[in-house]
mmCIF file of C-alpha atoms in Angstrom:
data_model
loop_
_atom_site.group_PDB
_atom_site.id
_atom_site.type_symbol
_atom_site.label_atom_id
_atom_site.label_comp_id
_atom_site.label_asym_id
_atom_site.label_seq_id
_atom_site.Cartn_x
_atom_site.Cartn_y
_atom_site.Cartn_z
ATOM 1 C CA UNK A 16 13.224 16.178 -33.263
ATOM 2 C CA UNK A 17 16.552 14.125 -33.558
ATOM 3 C CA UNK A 18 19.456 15.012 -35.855
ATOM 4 C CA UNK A 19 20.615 12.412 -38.027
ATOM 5 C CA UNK A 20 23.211 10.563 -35.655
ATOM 6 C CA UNK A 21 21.013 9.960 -33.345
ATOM 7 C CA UNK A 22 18.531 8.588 -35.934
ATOM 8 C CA UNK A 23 20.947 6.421 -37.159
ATOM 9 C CA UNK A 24 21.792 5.084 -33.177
ATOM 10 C CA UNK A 25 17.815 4.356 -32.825
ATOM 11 C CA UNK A 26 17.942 2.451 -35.615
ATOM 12 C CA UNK A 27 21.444 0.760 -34.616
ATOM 13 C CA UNK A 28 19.604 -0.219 -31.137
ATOM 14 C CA UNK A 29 19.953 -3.981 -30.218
ATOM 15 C CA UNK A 30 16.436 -3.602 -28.419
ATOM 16 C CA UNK A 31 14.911 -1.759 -31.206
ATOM 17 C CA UNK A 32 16.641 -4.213 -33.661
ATOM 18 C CA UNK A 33 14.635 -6.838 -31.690
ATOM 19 C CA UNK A 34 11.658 -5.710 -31.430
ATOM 20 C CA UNK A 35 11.814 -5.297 -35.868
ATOM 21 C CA UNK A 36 12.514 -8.316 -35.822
ATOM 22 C CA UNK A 37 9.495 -9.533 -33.902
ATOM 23 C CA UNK A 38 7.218 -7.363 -36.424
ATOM 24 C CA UNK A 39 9.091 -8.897 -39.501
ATOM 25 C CA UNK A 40 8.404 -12.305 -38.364
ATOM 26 C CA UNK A 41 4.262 -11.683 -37.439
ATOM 27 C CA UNK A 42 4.320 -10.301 -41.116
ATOM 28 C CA UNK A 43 5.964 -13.363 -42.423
ATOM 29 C CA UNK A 44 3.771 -15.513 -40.949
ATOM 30 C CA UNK A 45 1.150 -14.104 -42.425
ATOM 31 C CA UNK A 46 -0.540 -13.177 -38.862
ATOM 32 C CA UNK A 47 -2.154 -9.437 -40.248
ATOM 33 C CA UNK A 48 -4.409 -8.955 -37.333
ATOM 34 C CA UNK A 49 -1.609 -10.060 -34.951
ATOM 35 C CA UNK A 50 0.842 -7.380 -36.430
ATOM 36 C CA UNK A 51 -1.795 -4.629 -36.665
ATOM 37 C CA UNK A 52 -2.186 -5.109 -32.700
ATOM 38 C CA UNK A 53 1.333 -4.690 -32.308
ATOM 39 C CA UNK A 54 1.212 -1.702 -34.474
ATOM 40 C CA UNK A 55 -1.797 -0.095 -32.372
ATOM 41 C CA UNK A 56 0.070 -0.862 -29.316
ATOM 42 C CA UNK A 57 3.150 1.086 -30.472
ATOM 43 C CA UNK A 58 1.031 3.951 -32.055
ATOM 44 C CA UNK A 59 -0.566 4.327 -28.859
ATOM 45 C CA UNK A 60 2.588 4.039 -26.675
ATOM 46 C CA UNK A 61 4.226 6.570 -29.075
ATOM 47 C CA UNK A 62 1.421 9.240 -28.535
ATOM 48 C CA UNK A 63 1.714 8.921 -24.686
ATOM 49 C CA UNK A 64 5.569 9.315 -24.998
ATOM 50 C CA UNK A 65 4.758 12.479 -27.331
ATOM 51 C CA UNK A 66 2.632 14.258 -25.358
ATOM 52 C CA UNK A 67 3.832 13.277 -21.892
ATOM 53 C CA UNK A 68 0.038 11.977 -20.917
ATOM 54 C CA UNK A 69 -0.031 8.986 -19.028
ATOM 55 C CA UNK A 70 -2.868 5.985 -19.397
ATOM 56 C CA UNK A 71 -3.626 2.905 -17.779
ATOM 57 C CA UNK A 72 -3.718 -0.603 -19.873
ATOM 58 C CA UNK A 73 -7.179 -0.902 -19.358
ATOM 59 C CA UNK A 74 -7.619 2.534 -21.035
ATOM 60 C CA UNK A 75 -5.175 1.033 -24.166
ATOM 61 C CA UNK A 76 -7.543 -2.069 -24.606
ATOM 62 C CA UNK A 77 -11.089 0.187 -24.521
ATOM 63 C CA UNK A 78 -9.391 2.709 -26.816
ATOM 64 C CA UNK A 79 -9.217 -0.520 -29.262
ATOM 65 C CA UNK A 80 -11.691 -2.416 -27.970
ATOM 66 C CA UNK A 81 -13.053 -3.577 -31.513
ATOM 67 C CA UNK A 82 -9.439 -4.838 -32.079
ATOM 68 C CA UNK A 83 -8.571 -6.694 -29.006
ATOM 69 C CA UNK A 84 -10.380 -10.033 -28.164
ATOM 70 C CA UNK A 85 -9.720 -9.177 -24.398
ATOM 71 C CA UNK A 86 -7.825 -7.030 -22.124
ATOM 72 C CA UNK A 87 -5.279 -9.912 -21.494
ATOM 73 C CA UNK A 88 -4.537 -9.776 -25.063
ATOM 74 C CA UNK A 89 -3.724 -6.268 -25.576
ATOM 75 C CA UNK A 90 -2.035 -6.768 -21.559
ATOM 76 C CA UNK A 91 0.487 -9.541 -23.104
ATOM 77 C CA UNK A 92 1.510 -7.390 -26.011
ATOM 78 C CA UNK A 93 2.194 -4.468 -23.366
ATOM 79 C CA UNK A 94 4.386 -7.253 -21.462
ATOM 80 C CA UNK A 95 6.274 -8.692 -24.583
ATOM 81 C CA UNK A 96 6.899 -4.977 -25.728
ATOM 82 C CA UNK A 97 8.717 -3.698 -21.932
ATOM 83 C CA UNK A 98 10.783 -7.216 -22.099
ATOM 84 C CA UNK A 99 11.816 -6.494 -25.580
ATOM 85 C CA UNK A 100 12.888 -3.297 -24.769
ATOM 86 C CA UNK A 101 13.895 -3.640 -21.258
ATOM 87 C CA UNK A 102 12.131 -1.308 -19.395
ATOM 88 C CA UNK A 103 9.440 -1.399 -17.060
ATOM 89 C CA UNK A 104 5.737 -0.574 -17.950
ATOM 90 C CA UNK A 105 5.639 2.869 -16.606
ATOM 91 C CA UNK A 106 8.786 3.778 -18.536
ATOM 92 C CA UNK A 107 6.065 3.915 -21.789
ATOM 93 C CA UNK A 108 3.991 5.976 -20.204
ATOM 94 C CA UNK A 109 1.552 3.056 -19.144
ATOM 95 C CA UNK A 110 0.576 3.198 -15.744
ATOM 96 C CA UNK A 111 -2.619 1.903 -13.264
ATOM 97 C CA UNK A 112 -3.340 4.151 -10.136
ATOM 98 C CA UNK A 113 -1.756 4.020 -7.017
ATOM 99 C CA UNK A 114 -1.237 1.558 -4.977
ATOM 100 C CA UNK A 115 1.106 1.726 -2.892
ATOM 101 C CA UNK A 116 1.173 3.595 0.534
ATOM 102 C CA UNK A 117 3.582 5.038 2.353
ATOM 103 C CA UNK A 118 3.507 6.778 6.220
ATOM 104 C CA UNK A 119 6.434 7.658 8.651
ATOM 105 C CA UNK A 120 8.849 9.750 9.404
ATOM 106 C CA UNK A 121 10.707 10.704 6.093
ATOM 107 C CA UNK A 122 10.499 13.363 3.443
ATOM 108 C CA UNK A 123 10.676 12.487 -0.262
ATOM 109 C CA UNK A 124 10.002 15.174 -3.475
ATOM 110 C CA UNK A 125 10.587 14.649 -7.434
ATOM 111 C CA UNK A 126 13.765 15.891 -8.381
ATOM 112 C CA UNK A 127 13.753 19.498 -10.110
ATOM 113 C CA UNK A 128 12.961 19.163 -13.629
ATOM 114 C CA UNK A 129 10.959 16.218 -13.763
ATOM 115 C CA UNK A 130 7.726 17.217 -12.571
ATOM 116 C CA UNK A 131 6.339 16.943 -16.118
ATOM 117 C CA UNK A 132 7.143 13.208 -16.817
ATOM 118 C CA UNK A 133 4.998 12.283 -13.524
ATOM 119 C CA UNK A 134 2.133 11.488 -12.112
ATOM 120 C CA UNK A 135 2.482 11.397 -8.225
ATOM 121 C CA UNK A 136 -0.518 9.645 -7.696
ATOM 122 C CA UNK A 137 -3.047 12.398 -5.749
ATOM 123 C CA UNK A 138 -4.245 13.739 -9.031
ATOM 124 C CA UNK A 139 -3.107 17.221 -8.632
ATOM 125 C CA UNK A 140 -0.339 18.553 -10.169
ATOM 126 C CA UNK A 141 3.404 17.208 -9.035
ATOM 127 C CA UNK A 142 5.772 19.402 -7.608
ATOM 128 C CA UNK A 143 9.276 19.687 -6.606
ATOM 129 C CA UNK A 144 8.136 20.573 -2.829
ATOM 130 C CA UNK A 145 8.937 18.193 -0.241
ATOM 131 C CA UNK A 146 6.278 15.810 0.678
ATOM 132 C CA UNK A 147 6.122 15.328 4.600
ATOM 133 C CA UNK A 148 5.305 11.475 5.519
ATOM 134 C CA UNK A 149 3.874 12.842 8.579
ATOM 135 C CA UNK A 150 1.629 15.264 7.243
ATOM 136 C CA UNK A 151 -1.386 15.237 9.122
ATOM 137 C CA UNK A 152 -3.064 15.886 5.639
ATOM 138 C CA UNK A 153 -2.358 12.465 4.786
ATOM 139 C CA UNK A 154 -2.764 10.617 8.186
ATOM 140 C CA UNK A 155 -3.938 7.677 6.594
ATOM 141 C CA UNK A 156 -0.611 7.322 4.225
ATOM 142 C CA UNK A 157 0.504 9.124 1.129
ATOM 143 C CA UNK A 158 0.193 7.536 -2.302
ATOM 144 C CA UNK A 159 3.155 6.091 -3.824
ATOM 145 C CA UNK A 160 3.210 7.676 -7.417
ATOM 146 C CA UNK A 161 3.049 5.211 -10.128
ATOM 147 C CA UNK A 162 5.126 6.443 -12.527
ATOM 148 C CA UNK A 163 8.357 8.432 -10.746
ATOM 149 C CA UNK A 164 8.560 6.050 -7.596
ATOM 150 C CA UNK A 165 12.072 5.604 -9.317
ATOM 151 C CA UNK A 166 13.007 9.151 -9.342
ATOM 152 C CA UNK A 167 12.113 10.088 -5.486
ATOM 153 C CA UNK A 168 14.930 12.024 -3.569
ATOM 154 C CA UNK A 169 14.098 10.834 -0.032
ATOM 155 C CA UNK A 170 15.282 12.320 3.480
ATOM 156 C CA UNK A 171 15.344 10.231 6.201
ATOM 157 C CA UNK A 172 16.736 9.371 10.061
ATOM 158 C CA UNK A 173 14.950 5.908 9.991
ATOM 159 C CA UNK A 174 16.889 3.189 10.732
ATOM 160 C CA UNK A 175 14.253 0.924 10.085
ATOM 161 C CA UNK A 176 10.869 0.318 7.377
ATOM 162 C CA UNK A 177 8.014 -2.390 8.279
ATOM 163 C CA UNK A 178 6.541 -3.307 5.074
ATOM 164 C CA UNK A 179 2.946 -4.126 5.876
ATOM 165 C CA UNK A 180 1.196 -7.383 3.577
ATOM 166 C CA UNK A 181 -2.530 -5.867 4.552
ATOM 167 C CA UNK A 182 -4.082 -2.271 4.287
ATOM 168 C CA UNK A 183 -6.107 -2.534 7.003
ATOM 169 C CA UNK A 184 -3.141 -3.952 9.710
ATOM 170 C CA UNK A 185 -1.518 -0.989 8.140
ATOM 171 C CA UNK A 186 -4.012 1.668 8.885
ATOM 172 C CA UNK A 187 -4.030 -0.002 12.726
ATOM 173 C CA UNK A 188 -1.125 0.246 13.515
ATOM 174 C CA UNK A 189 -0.973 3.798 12.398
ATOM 175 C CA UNK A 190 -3.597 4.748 14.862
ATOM 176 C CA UNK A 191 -2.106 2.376 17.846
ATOM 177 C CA UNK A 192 0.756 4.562 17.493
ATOM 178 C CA UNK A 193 3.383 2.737 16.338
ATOM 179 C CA UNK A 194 5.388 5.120 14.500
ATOM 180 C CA UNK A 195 4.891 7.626 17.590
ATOM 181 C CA UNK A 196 6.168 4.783 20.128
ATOM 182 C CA UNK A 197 8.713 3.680 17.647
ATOM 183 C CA UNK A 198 10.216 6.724 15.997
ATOM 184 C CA UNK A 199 11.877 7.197 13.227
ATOM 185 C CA UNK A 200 10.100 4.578 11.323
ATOM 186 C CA UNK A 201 9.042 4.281 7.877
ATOM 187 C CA UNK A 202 5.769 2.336 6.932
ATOM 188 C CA UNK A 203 4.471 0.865 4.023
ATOM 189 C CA UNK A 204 2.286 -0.873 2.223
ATOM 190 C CA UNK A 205 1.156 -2.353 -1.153
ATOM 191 C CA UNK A 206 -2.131 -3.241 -0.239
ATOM 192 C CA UNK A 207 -1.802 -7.100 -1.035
ATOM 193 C CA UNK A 208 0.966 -7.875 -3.322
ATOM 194 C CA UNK A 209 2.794 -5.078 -4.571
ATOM 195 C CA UNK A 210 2.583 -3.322 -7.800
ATOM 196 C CA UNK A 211 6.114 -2.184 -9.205
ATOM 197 C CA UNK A 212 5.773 1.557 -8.263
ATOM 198 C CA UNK A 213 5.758 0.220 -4.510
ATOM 199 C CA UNK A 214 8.778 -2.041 -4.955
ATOM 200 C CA UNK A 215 10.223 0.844 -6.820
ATOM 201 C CA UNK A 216 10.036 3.011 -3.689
ATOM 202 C CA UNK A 217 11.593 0.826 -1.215
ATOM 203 C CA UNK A 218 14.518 0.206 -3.367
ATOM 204 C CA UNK A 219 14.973 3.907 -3.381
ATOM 205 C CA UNK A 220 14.842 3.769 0.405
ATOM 206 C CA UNK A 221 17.125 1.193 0.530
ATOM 207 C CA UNK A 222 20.058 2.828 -1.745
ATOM 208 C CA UNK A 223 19.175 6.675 -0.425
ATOM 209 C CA UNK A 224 19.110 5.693 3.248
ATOM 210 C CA UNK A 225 19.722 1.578 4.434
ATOM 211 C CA UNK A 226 17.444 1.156 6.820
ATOM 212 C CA UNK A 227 16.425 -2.303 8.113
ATOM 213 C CA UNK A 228 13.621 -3.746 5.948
ATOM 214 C CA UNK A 229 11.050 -6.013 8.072
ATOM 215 C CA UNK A 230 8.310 -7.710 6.550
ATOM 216 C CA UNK A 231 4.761 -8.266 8.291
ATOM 217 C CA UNK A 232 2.587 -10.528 5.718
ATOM 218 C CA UNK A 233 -0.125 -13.777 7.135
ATOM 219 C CA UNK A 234 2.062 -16.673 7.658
ATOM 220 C CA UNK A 235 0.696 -19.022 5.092
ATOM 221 C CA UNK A 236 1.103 -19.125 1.152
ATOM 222 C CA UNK A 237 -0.219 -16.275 0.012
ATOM 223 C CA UNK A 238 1.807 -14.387 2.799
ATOM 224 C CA UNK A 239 4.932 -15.912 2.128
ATOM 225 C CA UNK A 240 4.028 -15.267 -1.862
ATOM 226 C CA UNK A 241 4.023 -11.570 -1.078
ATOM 227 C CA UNK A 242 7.384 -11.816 1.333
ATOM 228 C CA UNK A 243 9.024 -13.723 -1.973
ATOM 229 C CA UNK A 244 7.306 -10.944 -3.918
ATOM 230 C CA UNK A 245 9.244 -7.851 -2.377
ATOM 231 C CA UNK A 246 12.177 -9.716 -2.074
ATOM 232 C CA UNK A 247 13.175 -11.004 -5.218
ATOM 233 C CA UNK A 248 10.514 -9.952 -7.574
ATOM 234 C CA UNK A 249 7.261 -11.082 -9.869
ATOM 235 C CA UNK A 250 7.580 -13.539 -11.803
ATOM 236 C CA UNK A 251 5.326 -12.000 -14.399
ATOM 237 C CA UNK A 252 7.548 -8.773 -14.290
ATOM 238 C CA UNK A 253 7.931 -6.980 -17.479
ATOM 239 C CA UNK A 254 11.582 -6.650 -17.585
ATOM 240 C CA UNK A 255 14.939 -8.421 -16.559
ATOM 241 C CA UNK A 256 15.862 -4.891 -15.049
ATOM 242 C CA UNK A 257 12.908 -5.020 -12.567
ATOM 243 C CA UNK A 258 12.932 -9.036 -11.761
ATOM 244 C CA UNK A 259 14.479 -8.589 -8.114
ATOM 245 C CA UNK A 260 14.650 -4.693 -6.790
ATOM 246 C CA UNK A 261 16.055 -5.224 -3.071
ATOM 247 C CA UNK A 262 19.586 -6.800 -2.108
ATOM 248 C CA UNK A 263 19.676 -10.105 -0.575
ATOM 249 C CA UNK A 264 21.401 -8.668 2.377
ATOM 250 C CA UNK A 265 17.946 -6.585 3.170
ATOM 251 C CA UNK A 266 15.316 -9.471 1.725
ATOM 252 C CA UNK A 267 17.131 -11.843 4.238
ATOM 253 C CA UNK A 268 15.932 -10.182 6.983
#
């Protein structure tokens, strides 16, 4: 599949130089069942990335269960392997469902040509066709997809986006009208604190249109947590690329 230059460039890869090194040194400390989980983990990530299939973690650690002492195990491996290589989980082809959800008055689609490399999160087939974020299909808010949150083209006149902490204040305010009495607005939530797919989205908002980003979370730890969260990223996030995804000038607000 790749001519010898670009074998050569793989091989020449700072990241990919890294992550031999990582390997070389398991091996030299004589840690065999600690390399051969590497080794799964990259034999499975490699199949994914061949066939274009997409799999949860979870999925990973039952596929090796006999290997893995737990999920967290095979889970830290997973993290190590995105920071070493600087991408974010989804870029391997790793993915839970969604989580996110998104309502209002915009209109997002996956670019033309990518359809294959995602999963939009409904379970049927992605498209290139414009997804309406009033659709009254989808009154109760459209999944945010996963794995191509990144790649969303997005239409929008909304000057403004309320990120929502809780599902259930989300799905109120949705039937109290809010985004009829307050049009164009954009809503969203990540149902609790968000997963990277969700983050992913609102940065695309953010570049694609500018709005106004509001934040509506309990005022207490946990809240705040989730406010700190969207605003400058997990701590436990898998690589230096996806530590903080909105600009201060937005998270400020």
């Amino acid at each position: 599949l790749l001519g010898g230059g670009a074998i050569q460039q793989v091989q020449e890869s700072p990241r990919i130089q890294q992550l031999s090194s990582r390997l070389i040194k398991l091996q030299a400390k004589g840690s065999g069942r600690g390399l051969l989980e590497w080794l799964v983990v990259l034999d499975h990530v490699h199949k994914l990335l061949v066939s274009g299939e997409i799999a949860s973690p979870r999925e990973l650690f039952y596929s090796h269960v006999g290997l893995f002492k737990s999920q967290k195990r095979s889970d830290d491996i997973i993290k190590a392997l995105c920071s070493t290589l600087s991408v974010p989980r989804h870029f391997l082809r790793l993915a839970g469902t969604a989580k996110g959800l998104v309502r209002g008055h915009l209109r997002f689609r996956l670019p033309v040509g990518q359809t294959n490399a995602c999963d939009d999160g409904t379970g049927a087939a992605p498209q290139n066709d414009w997804i309406d974020g009033m659709d009254p299909l989808h009154a109760s808010g459209y999944p945010i997809s996963p794995t191509c949150s990144h790649l969303y083209e997005i239409e929008s006149m909304a000057e403004a986006v309320l990120v929502v902490e809780k599902e259930t204040i989300f799905h109120r305010l949705i039937a109290n009208g809010i985004l009829e009495r307050h049009a164009p607005l954009i809503l969203i939530t990540g149902r609790g604190f968000p997963d990277l797919a969700t983050r992913y989205f609102l940065q695309r908002i953010q570049e694609t249109i500018g709005p106004k980003i509001f934040l509506l979370t309990d005022f207490n730890g946990a809240g705040l947590a989730v406010a700190g969260t969207y605003a400058l990223g997990s701590s436990s996030a898998s690589s230096s690329s996806s530590s903080s995804l909105l600009s201060s000038s937005s998270s400020s607000r």
